[in-house]
Short mmCIF file of N, CA and C and ligand atoms in Angstrom, two decimals:
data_model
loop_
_atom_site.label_atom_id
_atom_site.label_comp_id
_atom_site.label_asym_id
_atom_site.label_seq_id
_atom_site.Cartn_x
_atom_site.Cartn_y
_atom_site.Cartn_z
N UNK A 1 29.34 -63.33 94.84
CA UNK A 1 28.83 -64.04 96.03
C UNK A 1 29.10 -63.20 97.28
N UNK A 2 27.92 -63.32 98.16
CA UNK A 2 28.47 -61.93 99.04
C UNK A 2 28.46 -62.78 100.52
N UNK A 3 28.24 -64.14 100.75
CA UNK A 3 28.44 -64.55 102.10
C UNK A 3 30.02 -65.93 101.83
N UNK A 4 31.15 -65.07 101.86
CA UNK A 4 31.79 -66.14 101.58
C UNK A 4 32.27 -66.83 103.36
N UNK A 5 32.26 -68.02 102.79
CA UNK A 5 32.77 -69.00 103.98
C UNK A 5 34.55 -68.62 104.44
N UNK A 6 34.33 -67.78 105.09
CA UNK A 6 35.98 -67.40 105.54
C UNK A 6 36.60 -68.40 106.37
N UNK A 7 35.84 -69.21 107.15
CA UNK A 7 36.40 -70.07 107.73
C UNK A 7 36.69 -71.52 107.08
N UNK A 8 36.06 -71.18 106.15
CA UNK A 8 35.95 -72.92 105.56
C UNK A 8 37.63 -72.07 104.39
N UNK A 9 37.69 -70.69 104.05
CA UNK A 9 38.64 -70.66 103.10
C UNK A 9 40.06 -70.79 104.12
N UNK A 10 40.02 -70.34 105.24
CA UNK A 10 41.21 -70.71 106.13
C UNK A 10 41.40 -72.23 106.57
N UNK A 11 40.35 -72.84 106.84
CA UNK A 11 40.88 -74.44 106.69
C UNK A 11 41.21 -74.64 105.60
N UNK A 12 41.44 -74.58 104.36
CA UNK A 12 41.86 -75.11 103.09
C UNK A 12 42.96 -74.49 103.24
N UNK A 13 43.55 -73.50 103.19
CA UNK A 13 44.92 -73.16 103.12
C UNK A 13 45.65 -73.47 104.07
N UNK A 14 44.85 -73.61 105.31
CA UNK A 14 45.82 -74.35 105.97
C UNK A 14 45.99 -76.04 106.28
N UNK A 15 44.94 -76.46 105.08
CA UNK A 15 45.25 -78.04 104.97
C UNK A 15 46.38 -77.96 103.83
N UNK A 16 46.60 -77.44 102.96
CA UNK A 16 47.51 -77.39 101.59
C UNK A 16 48.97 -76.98 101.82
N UNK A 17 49.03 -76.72 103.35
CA UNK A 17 50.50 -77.02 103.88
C UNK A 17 51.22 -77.72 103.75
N UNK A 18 49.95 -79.15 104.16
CA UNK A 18 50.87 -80.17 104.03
C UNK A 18 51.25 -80.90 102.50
N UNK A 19 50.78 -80.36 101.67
CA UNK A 19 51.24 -80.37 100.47
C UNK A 19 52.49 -79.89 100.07
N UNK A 20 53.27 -79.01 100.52
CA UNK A 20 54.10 -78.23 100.40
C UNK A 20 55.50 -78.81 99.94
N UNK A 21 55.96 -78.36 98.95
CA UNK A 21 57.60 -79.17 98.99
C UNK A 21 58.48 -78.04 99.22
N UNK A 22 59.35 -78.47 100.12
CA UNK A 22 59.90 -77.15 101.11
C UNK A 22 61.46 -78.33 101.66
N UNK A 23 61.82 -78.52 100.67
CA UNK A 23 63.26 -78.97 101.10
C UNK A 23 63.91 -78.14 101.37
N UNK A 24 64.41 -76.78 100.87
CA UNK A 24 65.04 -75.46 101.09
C UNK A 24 64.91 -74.72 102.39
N UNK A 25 63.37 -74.12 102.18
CA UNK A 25 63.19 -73.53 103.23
C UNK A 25 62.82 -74.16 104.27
N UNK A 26 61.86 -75.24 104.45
CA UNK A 26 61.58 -75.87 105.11
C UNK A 26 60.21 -74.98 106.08
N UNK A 27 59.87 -73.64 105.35
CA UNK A 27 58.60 -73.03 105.37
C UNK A 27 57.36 -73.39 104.43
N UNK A 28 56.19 -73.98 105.45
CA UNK A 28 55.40 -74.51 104.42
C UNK A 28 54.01 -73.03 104.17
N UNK A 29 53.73 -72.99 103.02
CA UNK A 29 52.82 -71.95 102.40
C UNK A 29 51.21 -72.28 102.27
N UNK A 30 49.85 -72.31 102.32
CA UNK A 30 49.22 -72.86 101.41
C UNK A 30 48.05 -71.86 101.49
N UNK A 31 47.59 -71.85 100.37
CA UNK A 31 46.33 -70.90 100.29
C UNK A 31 45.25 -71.52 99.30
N UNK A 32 44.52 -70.66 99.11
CA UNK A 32 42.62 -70.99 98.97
C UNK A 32 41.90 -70.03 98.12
N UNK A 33 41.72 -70.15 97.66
CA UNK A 33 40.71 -68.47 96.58
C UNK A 33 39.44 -68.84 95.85
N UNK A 34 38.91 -68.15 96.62
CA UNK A 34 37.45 -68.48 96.07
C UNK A 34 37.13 -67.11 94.69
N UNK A 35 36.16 -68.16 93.86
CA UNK A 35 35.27 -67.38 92.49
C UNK A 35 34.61 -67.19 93.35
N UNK A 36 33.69 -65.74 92.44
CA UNK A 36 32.32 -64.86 92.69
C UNK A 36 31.19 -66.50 92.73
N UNK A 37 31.30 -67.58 92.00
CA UNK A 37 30.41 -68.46 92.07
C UNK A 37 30.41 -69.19 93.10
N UNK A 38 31.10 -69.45 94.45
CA UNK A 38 31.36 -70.55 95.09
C UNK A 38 32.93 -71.08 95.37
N UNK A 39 33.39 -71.33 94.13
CA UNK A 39 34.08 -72.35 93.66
C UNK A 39 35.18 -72.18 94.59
N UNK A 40 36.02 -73.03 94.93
CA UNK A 40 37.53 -72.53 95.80
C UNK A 40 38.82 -73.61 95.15
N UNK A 41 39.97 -72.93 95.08
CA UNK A 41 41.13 -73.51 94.23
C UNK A 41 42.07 -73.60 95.37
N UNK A 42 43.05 -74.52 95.09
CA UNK A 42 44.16 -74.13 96.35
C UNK A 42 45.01 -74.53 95.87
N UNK A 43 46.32 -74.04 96.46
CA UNK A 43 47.89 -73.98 96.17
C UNK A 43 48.55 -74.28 97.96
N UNK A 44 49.59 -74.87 97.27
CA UNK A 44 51.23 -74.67 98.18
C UNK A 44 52.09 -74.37 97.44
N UNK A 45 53.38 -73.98 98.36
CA UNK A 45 54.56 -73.58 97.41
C UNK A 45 55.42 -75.02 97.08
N UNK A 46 56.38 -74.73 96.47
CA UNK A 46 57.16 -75.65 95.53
C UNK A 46 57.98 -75.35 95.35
N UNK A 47 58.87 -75.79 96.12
CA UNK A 47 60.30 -75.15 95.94
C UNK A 47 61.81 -76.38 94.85
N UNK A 48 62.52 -75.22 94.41
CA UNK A 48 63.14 -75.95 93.46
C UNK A 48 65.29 -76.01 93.56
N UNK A 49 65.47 -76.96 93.16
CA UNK A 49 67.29 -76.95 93.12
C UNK A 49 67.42 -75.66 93.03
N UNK A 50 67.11 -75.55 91.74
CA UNK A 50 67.72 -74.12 91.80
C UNK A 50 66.88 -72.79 92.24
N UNK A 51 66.24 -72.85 92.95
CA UNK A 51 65.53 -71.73 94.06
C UNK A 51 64.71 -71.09 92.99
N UNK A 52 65.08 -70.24 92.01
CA UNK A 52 64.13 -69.57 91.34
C UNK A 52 62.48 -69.81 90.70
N UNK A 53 63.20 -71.24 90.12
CA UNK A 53 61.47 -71.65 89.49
C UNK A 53 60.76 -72.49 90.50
N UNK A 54 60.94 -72.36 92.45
CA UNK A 54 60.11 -72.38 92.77
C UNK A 54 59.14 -71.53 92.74
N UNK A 55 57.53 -71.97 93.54
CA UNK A 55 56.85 -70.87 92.91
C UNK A 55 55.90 -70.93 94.66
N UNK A 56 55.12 -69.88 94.88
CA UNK A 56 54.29 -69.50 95.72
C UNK A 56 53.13 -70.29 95.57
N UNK A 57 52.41 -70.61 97.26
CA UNK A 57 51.21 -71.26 97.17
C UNK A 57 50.28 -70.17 96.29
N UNK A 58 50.15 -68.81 96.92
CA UNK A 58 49.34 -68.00 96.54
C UNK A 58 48.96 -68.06 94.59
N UNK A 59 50.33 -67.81 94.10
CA UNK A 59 50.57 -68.06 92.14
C UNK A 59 50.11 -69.65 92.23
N UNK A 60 50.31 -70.30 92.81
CA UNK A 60 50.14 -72.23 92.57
C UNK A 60 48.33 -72.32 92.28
N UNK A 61 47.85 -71.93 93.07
CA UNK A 61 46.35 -71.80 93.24
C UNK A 61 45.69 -70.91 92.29
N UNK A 62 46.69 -69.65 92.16
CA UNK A 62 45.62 -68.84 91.14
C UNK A 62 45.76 -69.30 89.68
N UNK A 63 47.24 -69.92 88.98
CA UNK A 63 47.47 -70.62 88.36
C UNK A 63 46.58 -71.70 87.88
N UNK A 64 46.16 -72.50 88.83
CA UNK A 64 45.60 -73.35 88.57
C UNK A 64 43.67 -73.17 88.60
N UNK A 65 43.62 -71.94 88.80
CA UNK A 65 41.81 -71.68 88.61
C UNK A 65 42.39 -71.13 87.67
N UNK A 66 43.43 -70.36 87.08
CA UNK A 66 43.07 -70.11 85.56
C UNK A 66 43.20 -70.75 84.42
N UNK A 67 44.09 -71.83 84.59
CA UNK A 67 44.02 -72.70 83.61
C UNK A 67 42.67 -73.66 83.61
N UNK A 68 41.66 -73.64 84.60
CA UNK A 68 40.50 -74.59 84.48
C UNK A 68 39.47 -73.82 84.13
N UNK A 69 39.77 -72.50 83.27
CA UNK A 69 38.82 -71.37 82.89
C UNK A 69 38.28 -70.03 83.73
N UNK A 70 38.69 -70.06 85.53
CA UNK A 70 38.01 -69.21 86.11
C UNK A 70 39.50 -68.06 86.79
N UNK A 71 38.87 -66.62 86.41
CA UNK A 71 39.47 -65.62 86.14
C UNK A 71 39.92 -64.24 87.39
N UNK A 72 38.40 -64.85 87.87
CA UNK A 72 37.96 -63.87 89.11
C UNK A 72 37.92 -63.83 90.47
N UNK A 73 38.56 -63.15 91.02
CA UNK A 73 38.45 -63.88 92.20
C UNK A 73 37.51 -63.17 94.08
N UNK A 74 36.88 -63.24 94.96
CA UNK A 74 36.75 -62.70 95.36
C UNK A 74 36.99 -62.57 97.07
N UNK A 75 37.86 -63.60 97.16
CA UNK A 75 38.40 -63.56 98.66
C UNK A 75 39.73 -65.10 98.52
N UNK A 76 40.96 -64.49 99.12
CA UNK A 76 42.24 -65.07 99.21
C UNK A 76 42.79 -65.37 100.73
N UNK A 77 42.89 -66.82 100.74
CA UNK A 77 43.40 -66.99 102.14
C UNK A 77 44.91 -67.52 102.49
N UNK A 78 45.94 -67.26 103.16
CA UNK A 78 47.50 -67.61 103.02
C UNK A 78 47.61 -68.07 104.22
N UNK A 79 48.25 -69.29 104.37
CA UNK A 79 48.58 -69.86 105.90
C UNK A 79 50.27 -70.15 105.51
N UNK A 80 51.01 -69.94 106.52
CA UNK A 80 52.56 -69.79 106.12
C UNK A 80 53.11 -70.19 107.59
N UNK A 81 53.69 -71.28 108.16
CA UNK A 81 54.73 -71.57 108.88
C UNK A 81 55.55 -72.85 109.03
N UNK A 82 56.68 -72.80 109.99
CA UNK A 82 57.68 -73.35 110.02
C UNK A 82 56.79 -75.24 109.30
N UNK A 83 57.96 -75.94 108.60
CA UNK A 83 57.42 -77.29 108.16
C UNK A 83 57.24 -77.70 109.45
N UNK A 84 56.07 -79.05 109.68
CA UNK A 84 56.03 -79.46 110.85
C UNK A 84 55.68 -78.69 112.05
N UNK A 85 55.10 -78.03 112.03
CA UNK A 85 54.48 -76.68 113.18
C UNK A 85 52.98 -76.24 112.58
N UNK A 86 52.10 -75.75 112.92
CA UNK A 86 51.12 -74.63 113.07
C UNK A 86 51.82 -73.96 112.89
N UNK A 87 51.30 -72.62 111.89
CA UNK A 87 51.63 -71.19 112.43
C UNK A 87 51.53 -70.69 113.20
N UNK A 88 52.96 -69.49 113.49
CA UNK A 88 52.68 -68.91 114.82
C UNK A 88 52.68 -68.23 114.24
N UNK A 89 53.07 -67.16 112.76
CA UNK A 89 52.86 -66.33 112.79
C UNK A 89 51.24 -65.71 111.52
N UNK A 90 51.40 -64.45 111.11
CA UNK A 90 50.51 -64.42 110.20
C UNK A 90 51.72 -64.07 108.84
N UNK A 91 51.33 -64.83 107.53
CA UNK A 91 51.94 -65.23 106.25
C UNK A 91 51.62 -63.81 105.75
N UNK A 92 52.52 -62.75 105.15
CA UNK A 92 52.06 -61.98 104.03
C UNK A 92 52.34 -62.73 102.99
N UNK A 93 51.45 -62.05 101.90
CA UNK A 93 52.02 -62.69 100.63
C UNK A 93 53.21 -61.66 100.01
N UNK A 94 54.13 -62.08 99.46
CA UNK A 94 55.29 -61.43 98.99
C UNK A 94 54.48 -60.66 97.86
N UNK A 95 55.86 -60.04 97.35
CA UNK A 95 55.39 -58.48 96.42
C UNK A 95 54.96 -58.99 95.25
N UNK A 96 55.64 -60.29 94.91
CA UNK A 96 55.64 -60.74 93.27
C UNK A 96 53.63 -61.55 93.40
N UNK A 97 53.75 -62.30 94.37
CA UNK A 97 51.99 -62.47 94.75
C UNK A 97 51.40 -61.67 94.53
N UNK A 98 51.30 -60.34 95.41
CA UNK A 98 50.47 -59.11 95.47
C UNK A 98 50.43 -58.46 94.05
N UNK A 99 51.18 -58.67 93.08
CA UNK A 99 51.02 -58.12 91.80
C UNK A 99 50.29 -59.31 90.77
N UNK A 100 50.33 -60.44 91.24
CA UNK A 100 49.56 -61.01 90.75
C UNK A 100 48.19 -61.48 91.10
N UNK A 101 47.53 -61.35 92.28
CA UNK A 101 46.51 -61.03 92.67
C UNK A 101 45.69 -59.66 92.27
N UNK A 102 46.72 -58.88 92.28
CA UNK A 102 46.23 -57.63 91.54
C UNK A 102 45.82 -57.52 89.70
N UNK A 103 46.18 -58.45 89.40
CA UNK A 103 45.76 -58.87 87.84
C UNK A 103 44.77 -59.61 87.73
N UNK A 104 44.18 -60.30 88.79
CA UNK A 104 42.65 -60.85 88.89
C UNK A 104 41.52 -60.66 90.14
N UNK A 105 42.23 -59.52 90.47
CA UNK A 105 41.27 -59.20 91.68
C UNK A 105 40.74 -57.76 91.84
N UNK A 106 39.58 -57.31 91.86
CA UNK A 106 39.59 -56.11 92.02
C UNK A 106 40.01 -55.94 93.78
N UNK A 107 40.23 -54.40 93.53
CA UNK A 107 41.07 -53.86 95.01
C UNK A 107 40.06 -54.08 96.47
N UNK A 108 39.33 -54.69 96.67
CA UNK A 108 38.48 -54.65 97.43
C UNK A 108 38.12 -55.76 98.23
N UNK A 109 39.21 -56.97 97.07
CA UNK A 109 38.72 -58.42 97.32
C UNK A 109 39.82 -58.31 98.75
N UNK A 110 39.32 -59.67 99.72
CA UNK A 110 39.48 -59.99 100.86
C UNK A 110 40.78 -60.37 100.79
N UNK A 111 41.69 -60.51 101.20
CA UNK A 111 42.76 -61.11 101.46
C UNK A 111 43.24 -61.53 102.98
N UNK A 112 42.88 -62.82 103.63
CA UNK A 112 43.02 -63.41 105.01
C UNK A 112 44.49 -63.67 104.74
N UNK A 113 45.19 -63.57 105.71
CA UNK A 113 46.11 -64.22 106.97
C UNK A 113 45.80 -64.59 107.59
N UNK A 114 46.18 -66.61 107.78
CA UNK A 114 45.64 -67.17 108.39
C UNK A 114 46.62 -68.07 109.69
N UNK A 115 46.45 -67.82 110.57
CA UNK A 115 47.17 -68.42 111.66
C UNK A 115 46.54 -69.86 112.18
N UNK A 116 45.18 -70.00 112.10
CA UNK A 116 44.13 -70.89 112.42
C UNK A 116 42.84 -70.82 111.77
N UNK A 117 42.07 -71.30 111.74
CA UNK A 117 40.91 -71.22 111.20
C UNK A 117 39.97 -70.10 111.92
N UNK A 118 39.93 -69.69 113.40
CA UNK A 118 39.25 -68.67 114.30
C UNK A 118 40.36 -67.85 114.09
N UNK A 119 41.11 -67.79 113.80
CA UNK A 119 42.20 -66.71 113.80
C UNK A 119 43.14 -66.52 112.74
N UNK A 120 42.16 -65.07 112.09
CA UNK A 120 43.11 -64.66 110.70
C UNK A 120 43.03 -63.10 110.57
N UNK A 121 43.52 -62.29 110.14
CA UNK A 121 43.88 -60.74 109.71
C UNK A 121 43.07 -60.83 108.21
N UNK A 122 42.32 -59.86 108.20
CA UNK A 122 41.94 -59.38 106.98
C UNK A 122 41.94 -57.64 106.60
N UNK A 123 42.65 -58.02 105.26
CA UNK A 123 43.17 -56.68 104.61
C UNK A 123 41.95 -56.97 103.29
N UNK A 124 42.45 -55.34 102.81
CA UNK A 124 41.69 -55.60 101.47
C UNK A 124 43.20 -55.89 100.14
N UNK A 125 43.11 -55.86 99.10
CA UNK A 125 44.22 -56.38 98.48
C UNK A 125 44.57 -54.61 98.10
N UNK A 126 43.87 -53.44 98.32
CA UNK A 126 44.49 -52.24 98.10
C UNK A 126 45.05 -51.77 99.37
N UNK A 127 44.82 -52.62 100.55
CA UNK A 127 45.63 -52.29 101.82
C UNK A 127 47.04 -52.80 101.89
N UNK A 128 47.40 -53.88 101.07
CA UNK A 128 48.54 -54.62 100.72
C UNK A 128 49.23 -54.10 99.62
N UNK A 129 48.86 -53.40 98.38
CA UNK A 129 49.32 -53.25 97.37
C UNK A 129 48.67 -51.79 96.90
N UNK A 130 48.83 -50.72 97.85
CA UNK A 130 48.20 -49.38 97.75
C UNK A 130 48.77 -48.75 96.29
N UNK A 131 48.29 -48.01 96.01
CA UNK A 131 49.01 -46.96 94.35
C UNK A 131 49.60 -48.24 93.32
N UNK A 132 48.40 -49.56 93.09
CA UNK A 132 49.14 -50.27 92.48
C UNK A 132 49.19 -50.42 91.03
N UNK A 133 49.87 -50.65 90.11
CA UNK A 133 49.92 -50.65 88.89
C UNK A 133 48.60 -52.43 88.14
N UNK A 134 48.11 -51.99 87.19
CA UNK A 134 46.98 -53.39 86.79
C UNK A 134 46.62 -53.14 85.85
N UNK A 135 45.75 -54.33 85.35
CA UNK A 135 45.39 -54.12 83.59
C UNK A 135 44.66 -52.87 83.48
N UNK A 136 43.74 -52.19 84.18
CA UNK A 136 43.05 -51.44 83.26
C UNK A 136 44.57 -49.83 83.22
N UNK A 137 45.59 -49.92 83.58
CA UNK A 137 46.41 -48.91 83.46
C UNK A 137 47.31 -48.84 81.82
N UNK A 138 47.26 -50.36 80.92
CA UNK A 138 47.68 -50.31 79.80
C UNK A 138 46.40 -49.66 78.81
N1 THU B 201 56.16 -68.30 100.01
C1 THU B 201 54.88 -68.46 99.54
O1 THU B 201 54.48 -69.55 99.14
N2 THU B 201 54.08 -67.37 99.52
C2 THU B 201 54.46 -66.12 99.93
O2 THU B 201 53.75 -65.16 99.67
C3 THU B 201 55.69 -65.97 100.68
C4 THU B 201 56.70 -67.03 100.47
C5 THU B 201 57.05 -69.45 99.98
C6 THU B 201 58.14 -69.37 98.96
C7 THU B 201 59.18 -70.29 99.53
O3 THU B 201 58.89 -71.62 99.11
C8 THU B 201 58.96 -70.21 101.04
O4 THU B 201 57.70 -69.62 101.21
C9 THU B 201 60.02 -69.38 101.75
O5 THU B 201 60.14 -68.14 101.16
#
């Protein structure tokens, strides 16, 4: 799909904030990823007692388009701040994200930071995760 709705993918991640369970940090996450067909999935993070098996909005969302069959992805949006606030700032996705985006994305796909819906940073996912290791390297 080559006209994706970037603004409609930054309102979704930044409605899936308020989804967020963030007793810990009390930083809410949420993101958006659209298929080559249309389709768009979304995640928040989830945080846990014991900190580890929480998990990232970014993995929550891609997680969940792959378990409903869809594999591919071609533009990723991350909205990340304080619980109870707008972002002020722009959300990277952490390293353990970026390697998993990199297992269903070719290097080219969009990756927004989203502060607002008129206002987001776009990288490509090889501007985030340059010399990166992925399936076709096994
Ligand atoms: N977090 C995400 O959801 N995505 C990222 O890429 C960065 C961090 C979450 C994890 C944790 O629940 C909170 O933000 C603070 O690290």
């Amino acid at each position: 799909m080559s006209d994706i709705n970037y603004k409609e993918l930054a309102s979704k991640a930044l409605k899936m904030r308020a989804r967020s369970y963030t007793p810990y940090s009390h930083y809410c996450v949420g993101a958006a990823i659209a298929t080559p067909d249309g389709k768009i999935y979304t995640g928040c993070n989830a945080e846990n007692a014991a900190y580890s098996p929480g998990i990232c909005a970014e993995r929550n969302a891609i997680y969940k388009a792959v378990s409903e069959g869809d594999k591919e992805f071609v533009a990723i949006a991350i909205a990340g701040g304080r619980e109870g606030h707008e972002p002020t700032e722009y959300c990277p996705p952490c390293g353990v994200c970026r390697q998993v985006i990199r297992e269903f994305c070719k290097l080219d796909t969009k990756i927004l930071l989203v502060k607002s819906e008129d206002d987001y940073q776009e990288y490509t996912l090889d501007q985030l995760l340059p010399q990166s290791f992925g399936p076709e390297n096994l």
